[in-house]
mmCIF file of C-alpha atoms in Angstrom:
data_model
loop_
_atom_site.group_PDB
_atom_site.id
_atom_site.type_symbol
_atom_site.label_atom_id
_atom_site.label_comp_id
_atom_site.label_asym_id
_atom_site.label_seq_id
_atom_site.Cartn_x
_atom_site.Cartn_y
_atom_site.Cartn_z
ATOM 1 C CA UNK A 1 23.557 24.097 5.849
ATOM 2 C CA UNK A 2 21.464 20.590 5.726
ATOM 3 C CA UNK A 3 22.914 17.591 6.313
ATOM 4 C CA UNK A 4 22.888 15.479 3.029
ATOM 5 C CA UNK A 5 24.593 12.433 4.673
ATOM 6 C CA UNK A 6 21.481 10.516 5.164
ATOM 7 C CA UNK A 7 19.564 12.197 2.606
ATOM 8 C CA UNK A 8 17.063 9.174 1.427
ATOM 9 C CA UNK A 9 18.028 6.682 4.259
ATOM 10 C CA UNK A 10 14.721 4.730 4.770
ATOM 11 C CA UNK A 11 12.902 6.496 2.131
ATOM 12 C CA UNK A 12 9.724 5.092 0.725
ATOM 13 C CA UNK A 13 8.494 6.256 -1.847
ATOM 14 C CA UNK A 14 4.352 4.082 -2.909
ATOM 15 C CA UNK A 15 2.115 4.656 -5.005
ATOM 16 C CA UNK A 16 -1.153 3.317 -5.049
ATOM 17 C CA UNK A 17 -3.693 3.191 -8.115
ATOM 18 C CA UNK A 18 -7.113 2.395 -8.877
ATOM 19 C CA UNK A 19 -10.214 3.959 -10.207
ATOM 20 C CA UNK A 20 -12.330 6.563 -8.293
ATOM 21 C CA UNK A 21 -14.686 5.081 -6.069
ATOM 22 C CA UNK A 22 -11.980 2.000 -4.893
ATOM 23 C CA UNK A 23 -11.368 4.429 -2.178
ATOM 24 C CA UNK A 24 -7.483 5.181 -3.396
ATOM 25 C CA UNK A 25 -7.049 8.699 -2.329
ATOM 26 C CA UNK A 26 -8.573 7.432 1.243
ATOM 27 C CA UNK A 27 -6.047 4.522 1.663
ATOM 28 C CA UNK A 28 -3.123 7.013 0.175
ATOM 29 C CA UNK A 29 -4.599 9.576 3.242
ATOM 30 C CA UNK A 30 -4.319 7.009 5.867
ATOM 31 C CA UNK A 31 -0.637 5.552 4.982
ATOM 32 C CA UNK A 32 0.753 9.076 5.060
ATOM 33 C CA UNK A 33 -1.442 10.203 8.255
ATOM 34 C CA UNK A 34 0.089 6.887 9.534
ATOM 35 C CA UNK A 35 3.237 7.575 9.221
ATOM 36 C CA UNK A 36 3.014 11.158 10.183
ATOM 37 C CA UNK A 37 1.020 10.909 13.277
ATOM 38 C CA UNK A 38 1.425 7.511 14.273
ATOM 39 C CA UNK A 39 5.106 6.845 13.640
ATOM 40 C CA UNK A 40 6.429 10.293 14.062
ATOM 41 C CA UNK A 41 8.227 10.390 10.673
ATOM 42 C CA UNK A 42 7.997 12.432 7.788
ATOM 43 C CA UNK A 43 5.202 11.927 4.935
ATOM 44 C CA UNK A 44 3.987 13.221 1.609
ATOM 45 C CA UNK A 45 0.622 12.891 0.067
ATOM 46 C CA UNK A 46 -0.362 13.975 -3.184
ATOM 47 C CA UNK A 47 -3.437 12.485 -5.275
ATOM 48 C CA UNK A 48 -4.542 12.806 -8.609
ATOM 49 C CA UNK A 49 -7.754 12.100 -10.122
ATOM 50 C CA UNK A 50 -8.573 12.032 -13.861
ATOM 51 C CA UNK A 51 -11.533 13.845 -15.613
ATOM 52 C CA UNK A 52 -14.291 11.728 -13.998
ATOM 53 C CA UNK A 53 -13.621 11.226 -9.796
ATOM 54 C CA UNK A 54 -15.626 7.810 -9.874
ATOM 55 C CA UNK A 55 -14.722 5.121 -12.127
ATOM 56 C CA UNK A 56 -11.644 7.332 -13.824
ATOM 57 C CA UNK A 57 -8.136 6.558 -13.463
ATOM 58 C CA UNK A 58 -6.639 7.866 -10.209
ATOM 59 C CA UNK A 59 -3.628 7.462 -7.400
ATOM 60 C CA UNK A 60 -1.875 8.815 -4.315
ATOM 61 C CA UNK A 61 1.658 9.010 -3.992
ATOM 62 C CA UNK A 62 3.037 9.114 -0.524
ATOM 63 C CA UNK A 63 6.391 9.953 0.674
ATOM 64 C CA UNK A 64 7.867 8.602 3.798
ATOM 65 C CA UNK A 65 11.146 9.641 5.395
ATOM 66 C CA UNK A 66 13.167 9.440 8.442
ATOM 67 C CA UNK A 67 14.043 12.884 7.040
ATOM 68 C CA UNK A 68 13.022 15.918 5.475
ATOM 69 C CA UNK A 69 11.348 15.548 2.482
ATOM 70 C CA UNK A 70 11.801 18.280 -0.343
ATOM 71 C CA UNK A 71 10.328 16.979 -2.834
ATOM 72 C CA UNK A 72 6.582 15.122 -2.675
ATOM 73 C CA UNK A 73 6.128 13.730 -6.372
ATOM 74 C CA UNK A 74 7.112 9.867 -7.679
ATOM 75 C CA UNK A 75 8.971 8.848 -10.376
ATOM 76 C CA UNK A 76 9.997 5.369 -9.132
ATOM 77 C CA UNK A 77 8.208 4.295 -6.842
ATOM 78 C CA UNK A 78 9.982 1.643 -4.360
ATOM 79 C CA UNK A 79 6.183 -0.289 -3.357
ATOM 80 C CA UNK A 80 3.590 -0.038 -6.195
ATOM 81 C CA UNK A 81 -0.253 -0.948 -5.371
ATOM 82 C CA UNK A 82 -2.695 -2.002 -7.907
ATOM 83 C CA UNK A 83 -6.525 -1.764 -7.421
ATOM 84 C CA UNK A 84 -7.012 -1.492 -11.285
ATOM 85 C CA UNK A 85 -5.439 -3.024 -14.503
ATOM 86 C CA UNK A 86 -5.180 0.855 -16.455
ATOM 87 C CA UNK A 87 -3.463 1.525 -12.923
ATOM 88 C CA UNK A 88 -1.036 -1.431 -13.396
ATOM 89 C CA UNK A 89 -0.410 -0.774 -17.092
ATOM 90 C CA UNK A 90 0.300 3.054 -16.326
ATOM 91 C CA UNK A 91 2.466 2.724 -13.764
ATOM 92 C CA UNK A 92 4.570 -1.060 -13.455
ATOM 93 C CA UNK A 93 7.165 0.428 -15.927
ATOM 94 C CA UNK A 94 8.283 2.569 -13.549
ATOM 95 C CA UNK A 95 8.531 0.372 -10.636
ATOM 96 C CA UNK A 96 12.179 0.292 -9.233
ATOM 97 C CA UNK A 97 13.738 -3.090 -9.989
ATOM 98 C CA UNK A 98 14.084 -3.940 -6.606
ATOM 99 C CA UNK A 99 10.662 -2.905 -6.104
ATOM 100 C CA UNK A 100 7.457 -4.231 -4.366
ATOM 101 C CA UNK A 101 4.074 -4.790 -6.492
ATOM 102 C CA UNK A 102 0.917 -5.923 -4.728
ATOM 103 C CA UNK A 103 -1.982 -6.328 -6.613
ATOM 104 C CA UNK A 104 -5.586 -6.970 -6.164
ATOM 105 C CA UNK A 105 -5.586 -10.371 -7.610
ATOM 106 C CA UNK A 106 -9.179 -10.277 -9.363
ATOM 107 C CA UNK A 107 -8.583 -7.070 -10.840
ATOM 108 C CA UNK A 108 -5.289 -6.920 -12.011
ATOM 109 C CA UNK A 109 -3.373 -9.337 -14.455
ATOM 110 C CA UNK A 110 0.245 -8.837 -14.003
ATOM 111 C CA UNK A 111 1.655 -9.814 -17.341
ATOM 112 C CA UNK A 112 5.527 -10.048 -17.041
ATOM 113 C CA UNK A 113 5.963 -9.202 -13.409
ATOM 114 C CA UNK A 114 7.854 -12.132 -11.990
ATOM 115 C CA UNK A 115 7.534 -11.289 -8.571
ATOM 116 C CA UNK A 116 4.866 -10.045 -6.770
ATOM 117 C CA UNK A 117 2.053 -9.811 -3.993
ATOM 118 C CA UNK A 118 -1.434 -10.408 -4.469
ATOM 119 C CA UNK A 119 -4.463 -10.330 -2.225
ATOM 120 C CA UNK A 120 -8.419 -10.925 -3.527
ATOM 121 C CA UNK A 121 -9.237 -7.419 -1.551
ATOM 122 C CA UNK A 122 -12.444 -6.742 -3.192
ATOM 123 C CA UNK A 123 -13.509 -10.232 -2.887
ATOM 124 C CA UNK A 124 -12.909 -10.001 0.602
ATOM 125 C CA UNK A 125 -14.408 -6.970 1.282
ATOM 126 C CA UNK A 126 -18.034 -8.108 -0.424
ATOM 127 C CA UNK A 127 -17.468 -11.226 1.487
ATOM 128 C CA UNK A 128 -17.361 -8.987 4.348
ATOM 129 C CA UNK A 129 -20.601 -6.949 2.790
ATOM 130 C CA UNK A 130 -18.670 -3.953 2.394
ATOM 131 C CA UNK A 131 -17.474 -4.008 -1.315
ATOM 132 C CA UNK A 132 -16.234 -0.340 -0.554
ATOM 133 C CA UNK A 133 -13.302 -1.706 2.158
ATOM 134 C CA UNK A 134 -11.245 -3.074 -0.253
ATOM 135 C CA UNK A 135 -8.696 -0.460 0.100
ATOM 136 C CA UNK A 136 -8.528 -0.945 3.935
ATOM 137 C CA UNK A 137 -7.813 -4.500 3.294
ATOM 138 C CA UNK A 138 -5.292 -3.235 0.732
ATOM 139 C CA UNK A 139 -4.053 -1.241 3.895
ATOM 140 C CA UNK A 140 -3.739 -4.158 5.772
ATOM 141 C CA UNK A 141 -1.771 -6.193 3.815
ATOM 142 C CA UNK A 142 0.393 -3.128 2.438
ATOM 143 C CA UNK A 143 1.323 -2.679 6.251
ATOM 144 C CA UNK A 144 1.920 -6.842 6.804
ATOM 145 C CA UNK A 145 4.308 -7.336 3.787
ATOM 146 C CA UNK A 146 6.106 -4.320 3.612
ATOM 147 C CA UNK A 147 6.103 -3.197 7.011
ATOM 148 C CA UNK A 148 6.383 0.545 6.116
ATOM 149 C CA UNK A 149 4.471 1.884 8.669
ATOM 150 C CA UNK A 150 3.726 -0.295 11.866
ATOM 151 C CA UNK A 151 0.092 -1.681 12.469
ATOM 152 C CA UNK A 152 -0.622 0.188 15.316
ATOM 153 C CA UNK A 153 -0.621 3.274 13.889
ATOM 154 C CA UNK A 154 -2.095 2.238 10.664
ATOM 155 C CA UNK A 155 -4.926 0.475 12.523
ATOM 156 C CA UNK A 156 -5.166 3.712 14.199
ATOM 157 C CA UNK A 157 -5.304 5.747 11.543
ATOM 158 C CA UNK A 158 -8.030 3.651 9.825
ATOM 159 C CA UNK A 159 -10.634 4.078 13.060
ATOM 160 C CA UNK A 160 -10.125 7.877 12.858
ATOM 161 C CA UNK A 161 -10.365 8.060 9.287
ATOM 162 C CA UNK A 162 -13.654 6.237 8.722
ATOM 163 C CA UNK A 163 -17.361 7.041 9.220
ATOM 164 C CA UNK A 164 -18.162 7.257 12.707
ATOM 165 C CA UNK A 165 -20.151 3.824 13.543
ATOM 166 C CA UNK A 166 -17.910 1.939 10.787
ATOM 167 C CA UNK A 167 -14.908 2.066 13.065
ATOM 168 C CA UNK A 168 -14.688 -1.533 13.843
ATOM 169 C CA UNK A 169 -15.981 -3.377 10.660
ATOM 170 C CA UNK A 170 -12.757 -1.156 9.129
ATOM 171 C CA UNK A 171 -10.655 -2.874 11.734
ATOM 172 C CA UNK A 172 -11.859 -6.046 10.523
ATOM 173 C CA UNK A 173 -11.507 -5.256 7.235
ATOM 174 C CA UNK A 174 -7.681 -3.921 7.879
ATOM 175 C CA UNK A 175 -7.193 -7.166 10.102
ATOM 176 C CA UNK A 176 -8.174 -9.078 7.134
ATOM 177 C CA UNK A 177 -5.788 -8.207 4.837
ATOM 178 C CA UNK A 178 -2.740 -7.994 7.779
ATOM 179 C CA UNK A 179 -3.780 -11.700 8.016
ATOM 180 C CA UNK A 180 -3.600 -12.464 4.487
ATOM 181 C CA UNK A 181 -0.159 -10.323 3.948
ATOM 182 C CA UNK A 182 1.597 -12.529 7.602
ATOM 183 C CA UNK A 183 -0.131 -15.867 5.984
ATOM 184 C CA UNK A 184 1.279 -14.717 2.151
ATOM 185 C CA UNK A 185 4.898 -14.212 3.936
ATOM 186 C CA UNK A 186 4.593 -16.970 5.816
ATOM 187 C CA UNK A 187 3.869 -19.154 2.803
ATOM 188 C CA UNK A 188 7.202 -17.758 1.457
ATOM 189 C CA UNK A 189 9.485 -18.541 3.587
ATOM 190 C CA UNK A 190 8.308 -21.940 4.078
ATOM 191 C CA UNK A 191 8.505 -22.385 0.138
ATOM 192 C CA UNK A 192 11.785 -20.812 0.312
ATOM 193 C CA UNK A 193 13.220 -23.147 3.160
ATOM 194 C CA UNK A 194 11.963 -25.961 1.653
ATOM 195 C CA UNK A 195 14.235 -25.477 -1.470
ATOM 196 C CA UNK A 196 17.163 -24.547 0.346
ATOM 197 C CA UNK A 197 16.724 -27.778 2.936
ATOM 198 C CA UNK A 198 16.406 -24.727 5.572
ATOM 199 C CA UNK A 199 14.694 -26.285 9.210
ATOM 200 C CA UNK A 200 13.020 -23.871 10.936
#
């Protein structure tokens, strides 16, 4: 008979969305493999594309558990990630309340999400000539703010994911946004002290 006890303890449940050719189902791939491989949990991956593969709607939904997971689709997701506004309009409704939404800040407008995380991952990624990183960045600061898998095995996931000879500029791009995600919570909780009359 399963234990039910702990059924969902430490359950996350992401989706990330975009349009084909942001490299979605790649950074979807790499979270789960992540988690899998590199943190020795449990993980889901499913991916859906719509009728065109580049430039058409599309997302992967990942699963991770400290426990068995029976069933691999999303209906609310717990951490949301936005490479597209049709990917934000499709899916922010059914974003847990308590949820996390980060957002690629050029592409996405957020209308009527109060709280959320935003990164300029594509302009990063052409700033670092490689306009087709942007979803390792995303990666990066996914892994920095929400902490659902741990950087070492997400930074190892990335180099064994990638096109041999693109290893490191991928780690540079993942470092990237892992700096921008520490500096974004960083910026937080200093805002948030300072109202409170916290000193850190």
């Amino acid at each position: 008979m399963t234990d039910t006890r702990n059924q969902g303890k430490a359950r996350k449940e992401i989706i990330i969305t975009g349009f084909g050719g942001q490299g979605v189902i790649l950074a979807g791939r790499i979270l789960g493999r992540a988690a899998a491989l590199g943190d020795k949990r449990e993980s889901t991956f499913v991916q859906s594309y719509g009728p065109e593969s580049r430039g058409g709607a599309c997302n992967a939904q990942i699963v991770i558990s400290d426990n068995i997971i029976h069933y691999p689709y999303i209906k609310d997701p717990d951490i949301l990630v936005c490479m597209s506004q049709g990917g934000y309009d499709k899916f922010i409704g059914q974003l847990k309340p308590d949820g996390v939404l980060l957002i690629d800040e050029d592409l996405v407008r957020p209308h009527g999400a109060k709280n959320f995380y935003s990164v300029p991952a594509t302009r990063i990624a052409e700033e670092l000539g490689q306009k087709m990183m942007a979803n390792i960045i995303m990666i990066g600061f996914l892994t920095a703010i929400t902490k659902t898998v741990s950087p070492e095995a997400a930074r190892n996931t990335v180099a064994e994911s990638v096109p041999g000879g693109t290893e490191e500029m991928n780690i540079m791009a993942f470092n990237k946004g892992w700096d921008s995600g520490l500096a974004t919570l960083k910026g937080r909780k200093k805002k948030a002290s300072g109202r409170t009359g916290t000193l850190s």
